[in-house]
XYZ file of C-alpha atoms in Angstrom:
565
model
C 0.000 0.000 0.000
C 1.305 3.583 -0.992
C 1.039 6.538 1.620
C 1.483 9.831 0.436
C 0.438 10.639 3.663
C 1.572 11.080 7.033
C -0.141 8.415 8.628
C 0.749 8.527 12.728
C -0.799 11.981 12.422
C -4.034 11.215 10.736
C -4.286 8.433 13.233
C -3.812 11.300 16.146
C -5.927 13.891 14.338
C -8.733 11.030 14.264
C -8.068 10.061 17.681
C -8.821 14.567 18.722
C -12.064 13.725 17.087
C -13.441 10.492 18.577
C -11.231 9.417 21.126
C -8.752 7.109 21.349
C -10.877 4.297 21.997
C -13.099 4.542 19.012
C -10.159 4.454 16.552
C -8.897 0.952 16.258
C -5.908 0.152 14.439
C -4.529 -3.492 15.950
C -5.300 -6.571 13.605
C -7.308 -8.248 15.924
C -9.424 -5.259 16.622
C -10.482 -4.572 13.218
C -10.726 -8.134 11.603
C -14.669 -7.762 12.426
C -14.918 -4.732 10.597
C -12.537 -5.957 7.506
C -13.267 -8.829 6.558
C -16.662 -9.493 4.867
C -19.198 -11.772 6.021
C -19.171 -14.160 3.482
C -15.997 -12.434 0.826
C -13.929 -10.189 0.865
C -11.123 -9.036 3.332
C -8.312 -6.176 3.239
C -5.917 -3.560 5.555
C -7.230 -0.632 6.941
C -5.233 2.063 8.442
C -7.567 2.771 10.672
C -11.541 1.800 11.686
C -13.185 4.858 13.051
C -16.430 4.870 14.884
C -17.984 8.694 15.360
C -20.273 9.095 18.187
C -22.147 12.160 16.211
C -23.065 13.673 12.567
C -20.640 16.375 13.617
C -17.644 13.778 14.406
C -18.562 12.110 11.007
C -18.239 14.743 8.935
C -15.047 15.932 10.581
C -13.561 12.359 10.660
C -14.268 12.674 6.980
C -12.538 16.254 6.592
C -9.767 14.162 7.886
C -9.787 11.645 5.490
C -10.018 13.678 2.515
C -7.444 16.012 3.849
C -4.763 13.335 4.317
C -5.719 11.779 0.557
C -7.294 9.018 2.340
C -9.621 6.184 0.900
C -13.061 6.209 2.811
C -15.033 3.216 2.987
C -18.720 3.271 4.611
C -19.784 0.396 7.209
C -22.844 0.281 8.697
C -23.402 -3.663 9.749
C -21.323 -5.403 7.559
C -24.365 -7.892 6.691
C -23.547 -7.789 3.045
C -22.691 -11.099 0.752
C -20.169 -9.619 -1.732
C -17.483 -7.489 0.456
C -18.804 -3.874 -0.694
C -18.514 -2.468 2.787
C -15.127 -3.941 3.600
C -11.405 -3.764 1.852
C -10.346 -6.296 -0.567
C -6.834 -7.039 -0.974
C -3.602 -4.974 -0.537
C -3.161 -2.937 -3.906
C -4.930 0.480 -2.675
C -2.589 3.573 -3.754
C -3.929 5.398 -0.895
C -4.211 4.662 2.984
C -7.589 3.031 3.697
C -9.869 4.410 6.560
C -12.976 2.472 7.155
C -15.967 4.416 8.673
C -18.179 2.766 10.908
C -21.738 4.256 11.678
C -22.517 1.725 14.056
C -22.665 4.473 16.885
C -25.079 6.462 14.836
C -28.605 4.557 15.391
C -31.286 7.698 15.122
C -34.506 7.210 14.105
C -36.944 10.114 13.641
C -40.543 9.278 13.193
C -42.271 11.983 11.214
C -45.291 12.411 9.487
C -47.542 10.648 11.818
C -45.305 7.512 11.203
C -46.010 7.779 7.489
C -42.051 8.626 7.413
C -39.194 8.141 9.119
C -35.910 10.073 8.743
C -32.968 7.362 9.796
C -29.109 7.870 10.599
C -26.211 5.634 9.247
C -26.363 3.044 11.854
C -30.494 2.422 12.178
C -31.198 -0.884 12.084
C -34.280 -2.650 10.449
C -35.009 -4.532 13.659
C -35.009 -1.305 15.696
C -36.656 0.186 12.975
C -39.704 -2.115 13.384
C -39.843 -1.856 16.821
C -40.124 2.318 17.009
C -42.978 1.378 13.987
C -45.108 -1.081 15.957
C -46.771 1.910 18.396
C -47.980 3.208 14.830
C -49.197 0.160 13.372
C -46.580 0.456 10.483
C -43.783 -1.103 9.304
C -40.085 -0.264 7.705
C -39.743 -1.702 3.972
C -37.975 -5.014 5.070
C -39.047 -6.904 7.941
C -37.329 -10.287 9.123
C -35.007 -11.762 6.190
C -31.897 -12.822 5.409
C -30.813 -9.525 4.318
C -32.385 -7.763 7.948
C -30.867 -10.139 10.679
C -28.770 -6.987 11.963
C -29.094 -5.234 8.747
C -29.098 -1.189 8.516
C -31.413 0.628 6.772
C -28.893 2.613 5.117
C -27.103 -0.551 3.618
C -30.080 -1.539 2.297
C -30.858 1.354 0.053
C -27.866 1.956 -1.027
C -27.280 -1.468 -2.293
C -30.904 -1.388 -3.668
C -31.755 -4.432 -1.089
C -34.624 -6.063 0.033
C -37.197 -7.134 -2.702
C -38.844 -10.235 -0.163
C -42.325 -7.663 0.082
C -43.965 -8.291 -3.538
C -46.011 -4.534 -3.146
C -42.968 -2.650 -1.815
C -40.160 -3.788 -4.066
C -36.159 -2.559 -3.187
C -35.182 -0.343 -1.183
C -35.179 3.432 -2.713
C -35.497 6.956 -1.637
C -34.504 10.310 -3.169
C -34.757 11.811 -0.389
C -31.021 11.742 1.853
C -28.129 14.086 3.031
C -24.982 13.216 2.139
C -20.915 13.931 1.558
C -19.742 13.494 -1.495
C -16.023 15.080 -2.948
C -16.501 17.034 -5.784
C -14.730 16.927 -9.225
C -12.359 19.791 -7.755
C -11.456 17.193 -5.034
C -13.445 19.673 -2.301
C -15.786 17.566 0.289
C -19.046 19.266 -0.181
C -22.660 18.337 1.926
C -25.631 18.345 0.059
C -29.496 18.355 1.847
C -31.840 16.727 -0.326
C -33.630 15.231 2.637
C -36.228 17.700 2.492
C -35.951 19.436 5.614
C -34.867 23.166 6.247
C -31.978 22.328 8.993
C -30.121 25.576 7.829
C -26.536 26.158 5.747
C -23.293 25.180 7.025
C -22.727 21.693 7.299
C -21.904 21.187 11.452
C -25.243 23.374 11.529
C -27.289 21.033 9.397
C -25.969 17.650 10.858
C -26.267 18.868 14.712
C -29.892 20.363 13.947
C -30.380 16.962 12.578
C -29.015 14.896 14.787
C -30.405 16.501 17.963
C -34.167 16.903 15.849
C -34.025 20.577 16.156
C -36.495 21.154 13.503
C -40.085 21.667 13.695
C -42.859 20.341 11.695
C -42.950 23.236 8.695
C -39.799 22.739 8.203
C -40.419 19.321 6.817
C -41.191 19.572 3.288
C -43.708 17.745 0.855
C -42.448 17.819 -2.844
C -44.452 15.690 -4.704
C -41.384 15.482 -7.430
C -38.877 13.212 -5.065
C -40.154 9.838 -3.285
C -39.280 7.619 -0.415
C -39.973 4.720 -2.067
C -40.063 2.741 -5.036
C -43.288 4.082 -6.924
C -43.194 1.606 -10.237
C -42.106 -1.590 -8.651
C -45.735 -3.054 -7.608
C -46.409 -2.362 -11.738
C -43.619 -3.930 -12.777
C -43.525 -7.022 -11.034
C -47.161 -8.351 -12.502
C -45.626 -8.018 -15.966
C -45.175 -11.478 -16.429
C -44.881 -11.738 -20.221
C -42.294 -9.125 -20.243
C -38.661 -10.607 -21.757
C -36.440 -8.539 -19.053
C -36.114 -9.142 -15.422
C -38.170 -6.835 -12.521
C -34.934 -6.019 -10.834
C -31.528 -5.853 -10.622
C -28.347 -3.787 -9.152
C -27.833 -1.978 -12.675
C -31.222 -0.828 -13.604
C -30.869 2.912 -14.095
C -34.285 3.416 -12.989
C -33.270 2.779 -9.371
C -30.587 4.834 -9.436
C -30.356 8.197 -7.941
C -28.026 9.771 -5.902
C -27.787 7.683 -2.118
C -29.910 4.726 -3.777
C -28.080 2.332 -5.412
C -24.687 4.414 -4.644
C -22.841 1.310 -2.931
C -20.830 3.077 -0.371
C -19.254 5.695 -3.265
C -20.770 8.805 -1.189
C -20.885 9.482 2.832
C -24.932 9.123 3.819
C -25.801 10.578 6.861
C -29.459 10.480 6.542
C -31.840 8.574 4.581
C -36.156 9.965 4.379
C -38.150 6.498 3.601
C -41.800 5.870 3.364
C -43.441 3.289 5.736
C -46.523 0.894 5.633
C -49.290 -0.229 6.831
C -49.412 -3.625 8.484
C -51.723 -5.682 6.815
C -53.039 -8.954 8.735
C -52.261 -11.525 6.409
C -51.980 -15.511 6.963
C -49.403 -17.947 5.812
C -49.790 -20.470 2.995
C -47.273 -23.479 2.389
C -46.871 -24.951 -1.131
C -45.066 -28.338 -2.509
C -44.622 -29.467 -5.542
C -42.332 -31.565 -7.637
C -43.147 -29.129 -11.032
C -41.486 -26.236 -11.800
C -44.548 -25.628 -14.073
C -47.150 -25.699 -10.825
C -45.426 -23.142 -9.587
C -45.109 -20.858 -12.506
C -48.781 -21.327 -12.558
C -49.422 -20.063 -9.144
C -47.001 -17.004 -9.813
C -48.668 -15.936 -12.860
C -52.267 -16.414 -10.854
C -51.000 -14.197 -7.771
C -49.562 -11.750 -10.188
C -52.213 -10.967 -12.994
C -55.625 -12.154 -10.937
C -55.963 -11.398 -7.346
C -56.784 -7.858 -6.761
C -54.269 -7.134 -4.523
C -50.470 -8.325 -4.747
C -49.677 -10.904 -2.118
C -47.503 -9.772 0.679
C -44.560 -12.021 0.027
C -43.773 -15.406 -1.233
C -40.409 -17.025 -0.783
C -38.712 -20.316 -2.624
C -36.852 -23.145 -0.725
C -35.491 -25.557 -2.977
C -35.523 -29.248 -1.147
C -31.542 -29.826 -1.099
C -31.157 -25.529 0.611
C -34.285 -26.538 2.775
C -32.321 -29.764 4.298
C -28.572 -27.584 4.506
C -30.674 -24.851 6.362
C -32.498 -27.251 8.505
C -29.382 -28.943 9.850
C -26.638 -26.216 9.190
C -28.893 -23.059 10.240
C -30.381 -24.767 12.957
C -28.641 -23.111 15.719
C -29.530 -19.596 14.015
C -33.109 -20.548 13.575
C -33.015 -21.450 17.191
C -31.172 -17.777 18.536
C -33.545 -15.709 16.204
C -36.303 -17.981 18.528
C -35.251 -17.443 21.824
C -33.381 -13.853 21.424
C -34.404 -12.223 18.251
C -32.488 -10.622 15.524
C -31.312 -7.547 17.416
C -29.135 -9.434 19.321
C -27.520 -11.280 16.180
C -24.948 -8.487 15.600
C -23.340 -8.707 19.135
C -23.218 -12.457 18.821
C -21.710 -12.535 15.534
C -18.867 -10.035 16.713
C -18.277 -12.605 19.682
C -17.840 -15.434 17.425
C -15.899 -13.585 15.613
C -13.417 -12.666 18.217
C -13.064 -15.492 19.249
C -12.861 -17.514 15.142
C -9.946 -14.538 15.116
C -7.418 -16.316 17.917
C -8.732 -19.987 17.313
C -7.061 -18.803 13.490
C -3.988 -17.584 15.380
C -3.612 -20.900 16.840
C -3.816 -22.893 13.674
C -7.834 -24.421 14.886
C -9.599 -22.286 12.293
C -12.867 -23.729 11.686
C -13.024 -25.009 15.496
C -16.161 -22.958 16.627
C -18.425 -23.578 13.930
C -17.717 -27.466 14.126
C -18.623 -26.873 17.713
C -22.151 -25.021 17.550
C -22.944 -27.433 14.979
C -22.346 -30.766 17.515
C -24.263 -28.706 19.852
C -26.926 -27.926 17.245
C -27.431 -31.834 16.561
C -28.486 -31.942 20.502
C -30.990 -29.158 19.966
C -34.552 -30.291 19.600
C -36.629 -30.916 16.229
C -37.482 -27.050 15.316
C -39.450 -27.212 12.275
C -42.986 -28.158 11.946
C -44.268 -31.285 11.513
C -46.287 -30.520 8.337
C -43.031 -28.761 6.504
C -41.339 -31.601 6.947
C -43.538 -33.820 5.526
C -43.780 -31.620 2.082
C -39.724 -31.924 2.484
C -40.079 -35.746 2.042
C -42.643 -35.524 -0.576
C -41.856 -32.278 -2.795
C -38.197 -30.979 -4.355
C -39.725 -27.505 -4.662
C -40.848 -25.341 -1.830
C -43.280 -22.018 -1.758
C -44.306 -19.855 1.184
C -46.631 -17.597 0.290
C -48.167 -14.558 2.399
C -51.310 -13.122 1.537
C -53.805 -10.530 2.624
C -56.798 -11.853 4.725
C -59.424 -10.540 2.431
C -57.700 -12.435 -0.470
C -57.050 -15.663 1.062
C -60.140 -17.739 0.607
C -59.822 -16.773 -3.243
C -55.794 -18.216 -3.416
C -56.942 -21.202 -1.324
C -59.668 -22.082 -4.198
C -57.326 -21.789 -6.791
C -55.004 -23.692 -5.020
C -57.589 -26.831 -4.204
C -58.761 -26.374 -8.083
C -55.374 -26.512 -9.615
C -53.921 -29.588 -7.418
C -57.467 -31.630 -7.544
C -56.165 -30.961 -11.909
C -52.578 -31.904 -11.171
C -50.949 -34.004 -8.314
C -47.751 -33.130 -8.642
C -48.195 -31.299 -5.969
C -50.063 -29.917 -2.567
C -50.522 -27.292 -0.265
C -51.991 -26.131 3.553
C -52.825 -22.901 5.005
C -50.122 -22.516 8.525
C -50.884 -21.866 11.658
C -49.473 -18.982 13.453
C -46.844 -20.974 14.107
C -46.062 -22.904 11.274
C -46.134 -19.536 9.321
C -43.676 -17.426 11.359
C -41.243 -20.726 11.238
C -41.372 -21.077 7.466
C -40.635 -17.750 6.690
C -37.600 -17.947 9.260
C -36.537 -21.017 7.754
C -36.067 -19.799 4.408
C -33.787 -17.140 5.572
C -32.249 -19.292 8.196
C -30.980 -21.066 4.607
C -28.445 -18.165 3.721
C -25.974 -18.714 6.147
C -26.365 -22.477 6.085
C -23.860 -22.760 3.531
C -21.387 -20.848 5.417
C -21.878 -23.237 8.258
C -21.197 -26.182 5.929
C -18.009 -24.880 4.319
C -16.783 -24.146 7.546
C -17.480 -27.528 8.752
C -15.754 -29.209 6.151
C -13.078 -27.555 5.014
C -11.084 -31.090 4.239
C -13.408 -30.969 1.553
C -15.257 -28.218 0.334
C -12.810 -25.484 -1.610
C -15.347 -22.292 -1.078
C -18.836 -21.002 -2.022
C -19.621 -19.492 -5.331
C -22.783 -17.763 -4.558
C -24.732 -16.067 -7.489
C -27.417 -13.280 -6.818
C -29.450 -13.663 -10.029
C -32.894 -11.976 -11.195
C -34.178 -13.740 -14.130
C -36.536 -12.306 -16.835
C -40.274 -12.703 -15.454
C -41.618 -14.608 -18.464
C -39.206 -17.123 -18.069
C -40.610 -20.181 -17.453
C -37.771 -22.676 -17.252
C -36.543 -21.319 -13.986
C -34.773 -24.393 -12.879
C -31.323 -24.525 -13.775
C -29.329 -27.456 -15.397
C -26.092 -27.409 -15.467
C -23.600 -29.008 -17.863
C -21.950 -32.336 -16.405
C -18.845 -31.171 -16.016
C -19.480 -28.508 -14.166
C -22.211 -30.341 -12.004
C -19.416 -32.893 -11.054
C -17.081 -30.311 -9.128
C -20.189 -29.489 -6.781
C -20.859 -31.026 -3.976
C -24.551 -29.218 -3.189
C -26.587 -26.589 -4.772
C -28.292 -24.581 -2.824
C -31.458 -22.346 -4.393
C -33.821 -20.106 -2.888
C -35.137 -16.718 -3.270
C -38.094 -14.197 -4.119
C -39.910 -16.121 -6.377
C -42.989 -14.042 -7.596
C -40.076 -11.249 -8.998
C -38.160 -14.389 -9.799
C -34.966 -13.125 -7.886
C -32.404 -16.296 -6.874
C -30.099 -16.739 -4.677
C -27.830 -19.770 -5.914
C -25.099 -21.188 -3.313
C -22.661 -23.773 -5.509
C -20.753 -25.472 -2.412
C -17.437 -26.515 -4.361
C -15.430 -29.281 -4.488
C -11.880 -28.882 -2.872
C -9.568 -27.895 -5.540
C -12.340 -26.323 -7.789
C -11.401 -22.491 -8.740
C -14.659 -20.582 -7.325
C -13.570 -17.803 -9.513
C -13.502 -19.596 -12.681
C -16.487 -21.560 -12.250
C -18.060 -18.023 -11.330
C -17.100 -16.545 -14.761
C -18.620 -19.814 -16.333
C -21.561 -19.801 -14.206
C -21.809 -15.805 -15.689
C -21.600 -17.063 -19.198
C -24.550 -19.483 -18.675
C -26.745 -16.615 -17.041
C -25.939 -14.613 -19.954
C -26.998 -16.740 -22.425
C -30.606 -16.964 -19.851
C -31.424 -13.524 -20.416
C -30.640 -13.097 -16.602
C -29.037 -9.886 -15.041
C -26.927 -10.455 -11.730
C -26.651 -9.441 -8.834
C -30.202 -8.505 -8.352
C -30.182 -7.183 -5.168
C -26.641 -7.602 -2.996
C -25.149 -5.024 -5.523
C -21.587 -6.126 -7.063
C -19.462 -5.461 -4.028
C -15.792 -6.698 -4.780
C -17.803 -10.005 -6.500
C -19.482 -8.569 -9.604
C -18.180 -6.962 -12.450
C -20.280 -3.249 -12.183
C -21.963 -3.123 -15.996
C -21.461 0.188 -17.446
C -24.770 1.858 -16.113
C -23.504 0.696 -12.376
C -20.103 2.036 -13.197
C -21.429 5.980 -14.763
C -23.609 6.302 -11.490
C -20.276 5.429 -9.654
C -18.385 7.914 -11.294
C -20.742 10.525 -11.191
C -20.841 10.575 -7.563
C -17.528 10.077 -6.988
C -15.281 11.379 -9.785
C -12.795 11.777 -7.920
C -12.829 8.085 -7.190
C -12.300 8.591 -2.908
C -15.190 5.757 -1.828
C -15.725 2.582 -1.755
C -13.191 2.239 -4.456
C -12.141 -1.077 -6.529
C -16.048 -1.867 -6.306
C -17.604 -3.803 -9.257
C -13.602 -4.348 -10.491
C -13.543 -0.998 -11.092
C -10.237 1.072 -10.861
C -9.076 1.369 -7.294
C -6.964 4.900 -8.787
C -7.224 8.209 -7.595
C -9.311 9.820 -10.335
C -10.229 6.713 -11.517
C -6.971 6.138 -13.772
């Protein structure tokens, strides 16, 4: 790594701004913050936690100052490294924000809004919604279990809620560094909080702003206003989704860490009571039939409906067991703290030469756990190799149910039954339970398994040969396949657990080629990270926010090059 700069004294001018014990430079201190969840891992010359708007933007003034690399890290939940280094070829020192400090939320609008700061979680963010009988735009999924709100729209995330589509707003205050190299603030959050920037972020921060200064411009939205269209076009030839569609693009949303945020204005909804139904079939063509029903004939769109093939549902049942089980007991605010303790302690079981020895424990414990999935699920497991949980309105569900008795009294290749309370919260858990299960089995078998190629895929929505087949000699170097996802916008999420010697990145470039050739865009929804390559719409709103090329950079194998050279 190059440093044109004088390092020891950005570390002490960082240090006059936070304190000494929110700037953490020792390996073993900032390995959490680092190194990806799933990919992805790199040196930092510093992680840097502000306790205020004010300290962030001055820990910022910092960075740009010393010709610093910024990179923005809220929870570190993401699947392709695109809030974390990745390798050691930076030409500039690398300081890594963290925002986990920052957790305001400001309810506003009678709950209809809610103005939130970098480190808001979604969990949190339901909670302060429940006294107004709303909720945030993602509730419980694999891409919320600690999640910020923040991450998620500017990595266009979330997708699981049919009517509310990913997450968007263009309405957020942020730091960007202009084409002159100067570290400008710009308020398009819609709220009169003054001029200078400490003025604005401490009138934010501290809610110093009174209800006419909120304003109501019917031009710029907190949500995604086309998606509930878009995703009943069935017969269209293009997908409903994806990272690169230019449509979703705009300013904070979609920007992938290559601008500061320090607020985000988002839309909420209603909570709609709505019951569970459970579908199995061994047909990919009953369930096409079902999506294109729920799409183009109910009157309403259903509320979600999630896809477990049979091989992810048994590695989820047995490998995200222990997951399932803590979400249970403690819910999914307290998954962050437990992951950091795990990972403190995966960090000196490495040092030791025993990496690997704390996931092969949990899992022997897991096996001694009891049976947590219902009775009826597992009996579609024995019965059915594809899986669909389906939420739906009350005042639609008697219609789906007599489609559903109709269609499988015409064809018994499959069945279905309407949950209990019970058996409904568990399948939805379940299914996201299922993305980490593959981390658990690599982990657990190391002797064997080389690494995970994992593919975030939205195919086009008239596509009705959704199940993939893969040429032999590519099916022989993996040892499972692992597919689920959001199955009415026909978004994947396919987990190839490789065989040991396999090249994940070469079989990732082939596994690109096939997609291709599908008509399928990727990713979909866990933007490129240090993963994907950024397609040239991805890369222009990159550049255009950052031309200066000072966030976030190498992203989408982009240039990691001061100006972007």
């Amino acid at each position: 790594m190059n440093s044109p700069t004088n390092s020891p004294q950005t570390i002490q001018n960082l240090i006059a701004i936070v304190g000494k014990e929110h700037v953490l430079t020792d390996d073993n201190d900032t390995r959490l913050y680092r190194q990806g969840r799933r990919y992805g891992s790199g040196q930092v010359l510093a992680v840097v936690a502000p306790g205020s708007l004010v300290e962030q933007w001055q820990v910022l003034q910092i960075a740009v100052q010393a010709d610093c690399i910024v990179i923005m890290q809220a929870a570190n939940t993401g699947l392709t490294g695109g809030s974390t280094p990745f390798g050691d070829d930076y030409d500039r020192p690398v300081i890594l924000m963290s925002t986990r400090r920052l957790a305001g939320i400001q309810v506003i609008n009678e709950g209809k809004q809610v103005i939130c700061l970098p480190g808001a979680s979604l969990d949190k963010l339901e909670k302060e919604l429940a006294p107004f009988n709303r909720e945030p735009h993602s509730v419980i999924g694999s891409s919320c279990i600690g999640a910020s709100v923040l991450g998620g729209v500017c990595n266009n995330s979330g997708g699981a809620l049919v009517r509310r589509g990913p997450a968007y707003t263009e309405l957020a205050l942020y730091a960007r560094v202009n084409e002159a190299g100067q570290l400008e603030l710009v308020n398009h959050l819609g709220v009169n909080l003054g001029s200078t920037p400490e003025e604005i972020l401490s009138k934010l921060e501290h809610r110093q702003y009174q209800i006419n200064d909120i304003q109501h411009d019917s031009s710029c939205c907190a949500s995604d206003q086309h998606y509930a269209h878009d995703v009943t076009q069935v017969d269209e030839n293009t997908p409903a989704r994806f990272n690169a569609d230019p449509s979703r693009l705009f300013e904070a949303s979609g920007s992938a860490g290559k601008v500061c945020v320090f607020a985000v204005r988002l839309d909420t909804f209603e909570k709609i009571p709505s019951q569970v139904f459970y579908v199995g079939t061994n047909s990919q063509d009953d369930l096409t039939a079902i999506r294109r029903f729920l799409l183009t004939d109910l009157a309403r769109l259903p509320i979600a409906g999630e896809y477990i093939h049979r091989v992810a549902y048994d590695i989820g049942a047995e490998y995200g067991k222990d997951t399932f089980m803590f979400i249970e007991k403690f819910g999914t605010a307290k998954v962050p703290a437990a992951f950091a303790i795990k990972d403190k302690v995966d960090g000196y079981l490495e040092k030791i030469g025993m990496k690997g020895l704390s996931d092969k424990v949990l899992q022997l414990v897991s096996k001694f756990l009891p049976s947590h999935l219902p009775k009826r699920m597992n009996e579609f497991r024995d019965l059915y190799e594809h899986h669909l949980v389906l939420r739906i309105e009350n005042q639609d569900v008697a219609q789906v149910q007599q489609f559903l008795k109709q269609y499988f009294s015409s064809y018994s290749t499959g069945n279905y039954f309407l949950c209990n309370e019970d058996e409904g919260r568990k399948a939805f858990l379940h299914r996201f339970a299922v993305a980490g299960a593959a981390i658990r089995y690599r982990d657990t078998h190391r002797s064997e398994v080389e690494d995970i190629v994992a593919l975030d895929i939205a195919l086009r929505r008239n596509d009705r040969e959704w199940v993939e087949t893969l040429p032999k000699e590519m099916d022989d170097l993996i040892i499972h396949k692992l597919y689920y996802g959001h199955f009415l916008c026909h978004v994947f999420h396919q987990d190839y657990i490789v065989k040991k010697g396999v090249d994940p990145i070469a079989m990732e470039h082939q596994m690109w080629h096939l997609l291709d050739q599908r008509g399928a865009e990727y990713p979909a929804e866990h933007n490129v990270g240090h993963l994907y390559v950024a397609k040239p719409t991805l890369k222009h709103h990159y550049q255009k926010l950052d031309p200066t090329n000072s966030f976030n950079v190498g992203i989408g194998h982009t240039s990691k090059l001061k100006h972007w050279n």
